[in-house]
C-alpha cells in the first residue's frame, strides 16, 4: 500500500468518524425524546463504525503485512545474526526497529536519518555493525552512538559530524569499536591516528 493511499484513507476515515459522531450525537439526543425511533441511530452508528475501520486500515495493514511477509530482501539472517538494510526506506519513520531488537548489522544510509532517529538504536543490544553514510547525523548523534556496547564497525561517510565532535566521541568510544569510516566529513587524519594508536592490540582501522 503506498503512502499516498494510506494518507487518503486515514483522513477519509477521520472525516467519517467526525461526521458519524456528530450525526450520532444529534440523533441520540433527539431519540431521547422519542424512544420509538431508536432505529434512526443505525445509520450514523454505521457511518461512525466505517470511519473507524477505514482509518485503522493503513496501520493494521503495515503491521500485519510486515508480521506475515517480513521485509523481503531487506532482512536476512546470516550465521544466526539478523542483518537489516533500510537504505532507500520509503516509509515514514523507523519504528520497525522496535520489533527487531536482535539486529546485529544495520544499514540506513538515508538523508532522513537524524540524531533523533538514533535514539531507536539504544534498544538494539546486539548491534555490532552500523552504516549511516549520507545521513543527517551530527555531533549530537555521536553521544547516542557512544552508548552502543557491542558496536564494532561504524560508517559515517559524508555525514555532518565535525572534527571536534569526532575527537570527543573517540576519546570515550564504544568499548568494542575497531573500525570507523568518516570519509567526506573533513575530519583530519591526526584525530583518527591518535585513536588508532591508542589501541595496544593494534586492531583499530579507519577510513578518512
PDB file of C-alpha atoms in Angstrom:
ATOM      1  CA  UNK A   1       0.000   0.000   0.000  1.00  0.00           C
ATOM      2  CA  UNK A   2       1.512   3.344  -0.986  1.00  0.00           C
ATOM      3  CA  UNK A   3       1.954   6.173   1.497  1.00  0.00           C
ATOM      4  CA  UNK A   4      -0.409   8.359  -0.571  1.00  0.00           C
ATOM      5  CA  UNK A   5      -3.236   5.826  -0.340  1.00  0.00           C
ATOM      6  CA  UNK A   6      -2.588   5.425   3.366  1.00  0.00           C
ATOM      7  CA  UNK A   7      -2.850   9.176   3.956  1.00  0.00           C
ATOM      8  CA  UNK A   8      -6.103   9.377   1.962  1.00  0.00           C
ATOM      9  CA  UNK A   9      -7.587   6.508   3.978  1.00  0.00           C
ATOM     10  CA  UNK A  10      -6.541   7.991   7.302  1.00  0.00           C
ATOM     11  CA  UNK A  11      -8.029  11.406   6.596  1.00  0.00           C
ATOM     12  CA  UNK A  12     -11.078   9.884   4.933  1.00  0.00           C
ATOM     13  CA  UNK A  13     -11.645   7.677   7.947  1.00  0.00           C
ATOM     14  CA  UNK A  14     -11.136  10.602  10.312  1.00  0.00           C
ATOM     15  CA  UNK A  15     -13.699  12.646   8.407  1.00  0.00           C
ATOM     16  CA  UNK A  16     -16.196   9.799   8.553  1.00  0.00           C
ATOM     17  CA  UNK A  17     -15.598   9.345  12.283  1.00  0.00           C
ATOM     18  CA  UNK A  18     -16.215  13.034  12.985  1.00  0.00           C
ATOM     19  CA  UNK A  19     -19.304  13.155  10.779  1.00  0.00           C
ATOM     20  CA  UNK A  20     -20.660   9.920  12.234  1.00  0.00           C
ATOM     21  CA  UNK A  21     -20.035  11.028  15.805  1.00  0.00           C
ATOM     22  CA  UNK A  22     -21.781  14.364  15.273  1.00  0.00           C
ATOM     23  CA  UNK A  23     -24.682  12.712  13.481  1.00  0.00           C
ATOM     24  CA  UNK A  24     -24.973  10.042  16.164  1.00  0.00           C
ATOM     25  CA  UNK A  25     -24.922  12.637  18.937  1.00  0.00           C
ATOM     26  CA  UNK A  26     -27.625  14.681  17.219  1.00  0.00           C
ATOM     27  CA  UNK A  27     -29.841  11.692  16.589  1.00  0.00           C
ATOM     28  CA  UNK A  28     -29.153  10.339  20.054  1.00  0.00           C
ATOM     29  CA  UNK A  29     -30.340  13.499  21.760  1.00  0.00           C
ATOM     30  CA  UNK A  30     -33.411  13.588  19.565  1.00  0.00           C
ATOM     31  CA  UNK A  31     -34.143   9.936  20.272  1.00  0.00           C
ATOM     32  CA  UNK A  32     -34.096  10.522  23.997  1.00  0.00           C
ATOM     33  CA  UNK A  33     -37.362  12.316  23.425  1.00  0.00           C
ATOM     34  CA  UNK A  34     -38.745   9.697  21.052  1.00  0.00           C
ATOM     35  CA  UNK A  35     -37.903   6.219  22.302  1.00  0.00           C
ATOM     36  CA  UNK A  36     -39.819   4.535  19.491  1.00  0.00           C
ATOM     37  CA  UNK A  37     -37.464   5.920  16.824  1.00  0.00           C
ATOM     38  CA  UNK A  38     -34.257   4.347  18.092  1.00  0.00           C
ATOM     39  CA  UNK A  39     -33.720   2.775  14.650  1.00  0.00           C
ATOM     40  CA  UNK A  40     -32.775   6.219  13.379  1.00  0.00           C
ATOM     41  CA  UNK A  41     -29.477   5.785  15.226  1.00  0.00           C
ATOM     42  CA  UNK A  42     -28.462   2.895  12.968  1.00  0.00           C
ATOM     43  CA  UNK A  43     -27.249   4.984  10.014  1.00  0.00           C
ATOM     44  CA  UNK A  44     -24.991   7.381  11.963  1.00  0.00           C
ATOM     45  CA  UNK A  45     -23.678   4.456  14.012  1.00  0.00           C
ATOM     46  CA  UNK A  46     -22.739   2.625  10.808  1.00  0.00           C
ATOM     47  CA  UNK A  47     -21.007   5.730   9.454  1.00  0.00           C
ATOM     48  CA  UNK A  48     -19.013   6.033  12.662  1.00  0.00           C
ATOM     49  CA  UNK A  49     -18.023   2.359  12.519  1.00  0.00           C
ATOM     50  CA  UNK A  50     -16.982   2.622   8.858  1.00  0.00           C
ATOM     51  CA  UNK A  51     -14.853   5.651   9.647  1.00  0.00           C
ATOM     52  CA  UNK A  52     -13.065   3.789  12.417  1.00  0.00           C
ATOM     53  CA  UNK A  53     -12.417   0.794  10.164  1.00  0.00           C
ATOM     54  CA  UNK A  54     -11.125   2.877   7.246  1.00  0.00           C
ATOM     55  CA  UNK A  55      -8.912   4.965   9.495  1.00  0.00           C
ATOM     56  CA  UNK A  56      -7.319   1.892  11.057  1.00  0.00           C
ATOM     57  CA  UNK A  57      -6.683   0.060   7.760  1.00  0.00           C
ATOM     58  CA  UNK A  58      -3.304   1.703   6.888  1.00  0.00           C
ATOM     59  CA  UNK A  59      -1.836   1.000  10.315  1.00  0.00           C
ATOM     60  CA  UNK A  60      -3.243  -2.508  10.559  1.00  0.00           C
ATOM     61  CA  UNK A  61      -2.070  -3.278   7.032  1.00  0.00           C
ATOM     62  CA  UNK A  62       1.505  -2.272   7.748  1.00  0.00           C
ATOM     63  CA  UNK A  63       1.808  -4.244  10.983  1.00  0.00           C
ATOM     64  CA  UNK A  64       0.020  -7.356   9.718  1.00  0.00           C
ATOM     65  CA  UNK A  65       1.849  -7.341   6.384  1.00  0.00           C
ATOM     66  CA  UNK A  66       5.263  -6.991   7.984  1.00  0.00           C
ATOM     67  CA  UNK A  67       4.432  -9.650  10.563  1.00  0.00           C
ATOM     68  CA  UNK A  68       3.425 -12.174   7.893  1.00  0.00           C
ATOM     69  CA  UNK A  69       5.599 -11.304   4.899  1.00  0.00           C
ATOM     70  CA  UNK A  70       8.514  -9.589   6.600  1.00  0.00           C
ATOM     71  CA  UNK A  71      10.818  -7.122   4.876  1.00  0.00           C
ATOM     72  CA  UNK A  72      11.834  -9.346   1.982  1.00  0.00           C
ATOM     73  CA  UNK A  73      15.336  -8.701   0.664  1.00  0.00           C
ATOM     74  CA  UNK A  74      15.890  -6.004   3.265  1.00  0.00           C
ATOM     75  CA  UNK A  75      16.125  -8.581   6.018  1.00  0.00           C
ATOM     76  CA  UNK A  76      18.458 -11.576   6.221  1.00  0.00           C
ATOM     77  CA  UNK A  77      19.588 -13.947   8.928  1.00  0.00           C
ATOM     78  CA  UNK A  78      23.233 -14.865   8.383  1.00  0.00           C
ATOM     79  CA  UNK A  79      25.056 -17.199  10.769  1.00  0.00           C
ATOM     80  CA  UNK A  80      22.313 -16.656  13.310  1.00  0.00           C
ATOM     81  CA  UNK A  81      22.537 -12.853  13.129  1.00  0.00           C
ATOM     82  CA  UNK A  82      19.833 -10.547  11.812  1.00  0.00           C
ATOM     83  CA  UNK A  83      21.003  -8.181   9.053  1.00  0.00           C
ATOM     84  CA  UNK A  84      18.711  -5.287   8.167  1.00  0.00           C
ATOM     85  CA  UNK A  85      19.169  -2.942   5.190  1.00  0.00           C
ATOM     86  CA  UNK A  86      16.939   0.125   5.398  1.00  0.00           C
ATOM     87  CA  UNK A  87      18.827   2.226   2.860  1.00  0.00           C
ATOM     88  CA  UNK A  88      16.217   3.583   0.481  1.00  0.00           C
ATOM     89  CA  UNK A  89      13.471   3.045   3.076  1.00  0.00           C
ATOM     90  CA  UNK A  90      10.317   4.643   1.636  1.00  0.00           C
ATOM     91  CA  UNK A  91       8.109   4.686   4.725  1.00  0.00           C
ATOM     92  CA  UNK A  92       7.719   7.299   7.408  1.00  0.00           C
ATOM     93  CA  UNK A  93       9.955   6.704  10.395  1.00  0.00           C
ATOM     94  CA  UNK A  94      11.997   3.741  11.556  1.00  0.00           C
ATOM     95  CA  UNK A  95       9.709   2.307  14.220  1.00  0.00           C
ATOM     96  CA  UNK A  96      10.166  -1.075  12.533  1.00  0.00           C
ATOM     97  CA  UNK A  97      13.367  -1.345  14.603  1.00  0.00           C
ATOM     98  CA  UNK A  98      11.294  -1.670  17.768  1.00  0.00           C
ATOM     99  CA  UNK A  99      10.130  -5.090  16.559  1.00  0.00           C
ATOM    100  CA  UNK A 100      13.642  -6.275  15.695  1.00  0.00           C
ATOM    101  CA  UNK A 101      15.694  -5.745  18.815  1.00  0.00           C
ATOM    102  CA  UNK A 102      18.074  -8.562  17.841  1.00  0.00           C
ATOM    103  CA  UNK A 103      19.516  -6.734  14.813  1.00  0.00           C
ATOM    104  CA  UNK A 104      23.297  -7.180  14.620  1.00  0.00           C
ATOM    105  CA  UNK A 105      24.058  -5.463  11.299  1.00  0.00           C
ATOM    106  CA  UNK A 106      22.095  -2.369  10.297  1.00  0.00           C
ATOM    107  CA  UNK A 107      22.378  -0.124   7.267  1.00  0.00           C
ATOM    108  CA  UNK A 108      20.266   3.005   6.923  1.00  0.00           C
ATOM    109  CA  UNK A 109      22.119   5.461   4.715  1.00  0.00           C
ATOM    110  CA  UNK A 110      19.246   7.877   4.192  1.00  0.00           C
ATOM    111  CA  UNK A 111      19.040  11.678   4.400  1.00  0.00           C
ATOM    112  CA  UNK A 112      16.046  11.457   6.758  1.00  0.00           C
ATOM    113  CA  UNK A 113      18.070   9.594   9.392  1.00  0.00           C
ATOM    114  CA  UNK A 114      18.717  12.207  12.071  1.00  0.00           C
ATOM    115  CA  UNK A 115      20.133  12.371  15.575  1.00  0.00           C
ATOM    116  CA  UNK A 116      16.616  11.718  16.877  1.00  0.00           C
ATOM    117  CA  UNK A 117      16.426   8.514  14.817  1.00  0.00           C
ATOM    118  CA  UNK A 118      19.486   7.164  16.584  1.00  0.00           C
ATOM    119  CA  UNK A 119      17.567   7.013  19.867  1.00  0.00           C
ATOM    120  CA  UNK A 120      15.958   3.833  18.499  1.00  0.00           C
ATOM    121  CA  UNK A 121      19.359   2.143  18.378  1.00  0.00           C
ATOM    122  CA  UNK A 122      19.806   2.189  22.138  1.00  0.00           C
ATOM    123  CA  UNK A 123      17.326  -0.691  22.328  1.00  0.00           C
ATOM    124  CA  UNK A 124      19.413  -2.860  19.962  1.00  0.00           C
ATOM    125  CA  UNK A 125      21.812  -4.579  22.378  1.00  0.00           C
ATOM    126  CA  UNK A 126      23.324  -6.877  19.718  1.00  0.00           C
ATOM    127  CA  UNK A 127      24.164  -4.166  17.180  1.00  0.00           C
ATOM    128  CA  UNK A 128      27.792  -4.601  16.119  1.00  0.00           C
ATOM    129  CA  UNK A 129      27.888  -3.024  12.635  1.00  0.00           C
ATOM    130  CA  UNK A 130      26.177   0.247  11.702  1.00  0.00           C
ATOM    131  CA  UNK A 131      26.184   2.175   8.419  1.00  0.00           C
ATOM    132  CA  UNK A 132      24.877   5.753   8.432  1.00  0.00           C
ATOM    133  CA  UNK A 133      26.544   7.131   5.306  1.00  0.00           C
ATOM    134  CA  UNK A 134      24.894  10.186   3.695  1.00  0.00           C
ATOM    135  CA  UNK A 135      22.592  10.676   6.677  1.00  0.00           C
ATOM    136  CA  UNK A 136      21.854  13.873   8.611  1.00  0.00           C
ATOM    137  CA  UNK A 137      23.666  12.666  11.740  1.00  0.00           C
ATOM    138  CA  UNK A 138      25.617  15.362  13.597  1.00  0.00           C
ATOM    139  CA  UNK A 139      27.879  15.537  16.639  1.00  0.00           C
ATOM    140  CA  UNK A 140      24.813  15.266  18.887  1.00  0.00           C
ATOM    141  CA  UNK A 141      24.107  11.826  17.443  1.00  0.00           C
ATOM    142  CA  UNK A 142      27.590  10.647  18.357  1.00  0.00           C
ATOM    143  CA  UNK A 143      26.622  10.882  22.019  1.00  0.00           C
ATOM    144  CA  UNK A 144      23.959   8.244  21.389  1.00  0.00           C
ATOM    145  CA  UNK A 145      26.291   6.026  19.370  1.00  0.00           C
ATOM    146  CA  UNK A 146      28.792   6.034  22.236  1.00  0.00           C
ATOM    147  CA  UNK A 147      26.191   4.125  24.280  1.00  0.00           C
ATOM    148  CA  UNK A 148      26.156   1.074  21.986  1.00  0.00           C
ATOM    149  CA  UNK A 149      28.127  -1.544  23.957  1.00  0.00           C
ATOM    150  CA  UNK A 150      28.781  -4.053  21.137  1.00  0.00           C
ATOM    151  CA  UNK A 151      29.374  -1.675  18.242  1.00  0.00           C
ATOM    152  CA  UNK A 152      32.500  -2.743  16.336  1.00  0.00           C
ATOM    153  CA  UNK A 153      32.115  -1.096  12.920  1.00  0.00           C
ATOM    154  CA  UNK A 154      30.730   2.392  12.280  1.00  0.00           C
ATOM    155  CA  UNK A 155      30.365   4.140   8.922  1.00  0.00           C
ATOM    156  CA  UNK A 156      29.663   7.874   8.939  1.00  0.00           C
ATOM    157  CA  UNK A 157      30.834   8.865   5.460  1.00  0.00           C
ATOM    158  CA  UNK A 158      29.501  12.199   4.182  1.00  0.00           C
ATOM    159  CA  UNK A 159      27.576  12.970   7.353  1.00  0.00           C
ATOM    160  CA  UNK A 160      27.580  16.229   9.319  1.00  0.00           C
ATOM    161  CA  UNK A 161      29.946  15.190  12.091  1.00  0.00           C
ATOM    162  CA  UNK A 162      32.756  17.645  12.797  1.00  0.00           C
ATOM    163  CA  UNK A 163      36.384  17.175  13.853  1.00  0.00           C
ATOM    164  CA  UNK A 164      35.638  18.385  17.386  1.00  0.00           C
ATOM    165  CA  UNK A 165      32.638  16.104  17.689  1.00  0.00           C
ATOM    166  CA  UNK A 166      34.527  13.058  16.477  1.00  0.00           C
ATOM    167  CA  UNK A 167      37.502  13.822  18.705  1.00  0.00           C
ATOM    168  CA  UNK A 168      35.194  13.827  21.725  1.00  0.00           C
ATOM    169  CA  UNK A 169      33.486  10.642  20.548  1.00  0.00           C
ATOM    170  CA  UNK A 170      36.762   8.778  20.040  1.00  0.00           C
ATOM    171  CA  UNK A 171      38.034   9.873  23.449  1.00  0.00           C
ATOM    172  CA  UNK A 172      35.430   7.585  25.041  1.00  0.00           C
ATOM    173  CA  UNK A 173      34.196   5.382  22.187  1.00  0.00           C
ATOM    174  CA  UNK A 174      32.041   2.259  22.415  1.00  0.00           C
ATOM    175  CA  UNK A 175      34.285  -0.333  24.102  1.00  0.00           C
ATOM    176  CA  UNK A 176      34.447  -2.659  21.070  1.00  0.00           C
ATOM    177  CA  UNK A 177      34.740  -0.074  18.293  1.00  0.00           C
ATOM    178  CA  UNK A 178      37.544  -1.171  15.949  1.00  0.00           C
ATOM    179  CA  UNK A 179      36.628   0.217  12.512  1.00  0.00           C
ATOM    180  CA  UNK A 180      35.314   3.636  11.535  1.00  0.00           C
ATOM    181  CA  UNK A 181      34.713   5.387   8.203  1.00  0.00           C
ATOM    182  CA  UNK A 182      34.386   9.176   8.215  1.00  0.00           C
ATOM    183  CA  UNK A 183      35.343   9.862   4.616  1.00  0.00           C
ATOM    184  CA  UNK A 184      33.892  13.035   3.179  1.00  0.00           C
ATOM    185  CA  UNK A 185      33.482  14.714   6.568  1.00  0.00           C
ATOM    186  CA  UNK A 186      36.682  16.736   6.662  1.00  0.00           C
ATOM    187  CA  UNK A 187      37.935  15.063   9.835  1.00  0.00           C
ATOM    188  CA  UNK A 188      41.751  15.326   9.966  1.00  0.00           C
ATOM    189  CA  UNK A 189      43.766  12.127   9.828  1.00  0.00           C
ATOM    190  CA  UNK A 190      45.551  13.012  13.080  1.00  0.00           C
ATOM    191  CA  UNK A 191      42.362  12.559  15.122  1.00  0.00           C
ATOM    192  CA  UNK A 192      41.901   9.105  13.654  1.00  0.00           C
ATOM    193  CA  UNK A 193      45.566   8.148  14.032  1.00  0.00           C
ATOM    194  CA  UNK A 194      45.530   9.110  17.697  1.00  0.00           C
ATOM    195  CA  UNK A 195      42.517   6.858  18.247  1.00  0.00           C
ATOM    196  CA  UNK A 196      44.106   4.033  16.259  1.00  0.00           C
ATOM    197  CA  UNK A 197      47.440   4.266  18.055  1.00  0.00           C
ATOM    198  CA  UNK A 198      45.742   4.247  21.461  1.00  0.00           C
ATOM    199  CA  UNK A 199      44.819   0.598  20.909  1.00  0.00           C
ATOM    200  CA  UNK A 200      47.515  -1.610  22.480  1.00  0.00           C
ATOM    201  CA  UNK A 201      46.457  -4.555  20.303  1.00  0.00           C
ATOM    202  CA  UNK A 202      46.718  -2.572  17.076  1.00  0.00           C
ATOM    203  CA  UNK A 203      43.345  -3.829  15.809  1.00  0.00           C
ATOM    204  CA  UNK A 204      41.751  -0.465  15.037  1.00  0.00           C
ATOM    205  CA  UNK A 205      41.246   0.665  11.435  1.00  0.00           C
ATOM    206  CA  UNK A 206      39.857   3.838   9.870  1.00  0.00           C
ATOM    207  CA  UNK A 207      38.878   5.337   6.514  1.00  0.00           C
ATOM    208  CA  UNK A 208      39.345   9.068   6.138  1.00  0.00           C
TER     209      UNK A 208
END
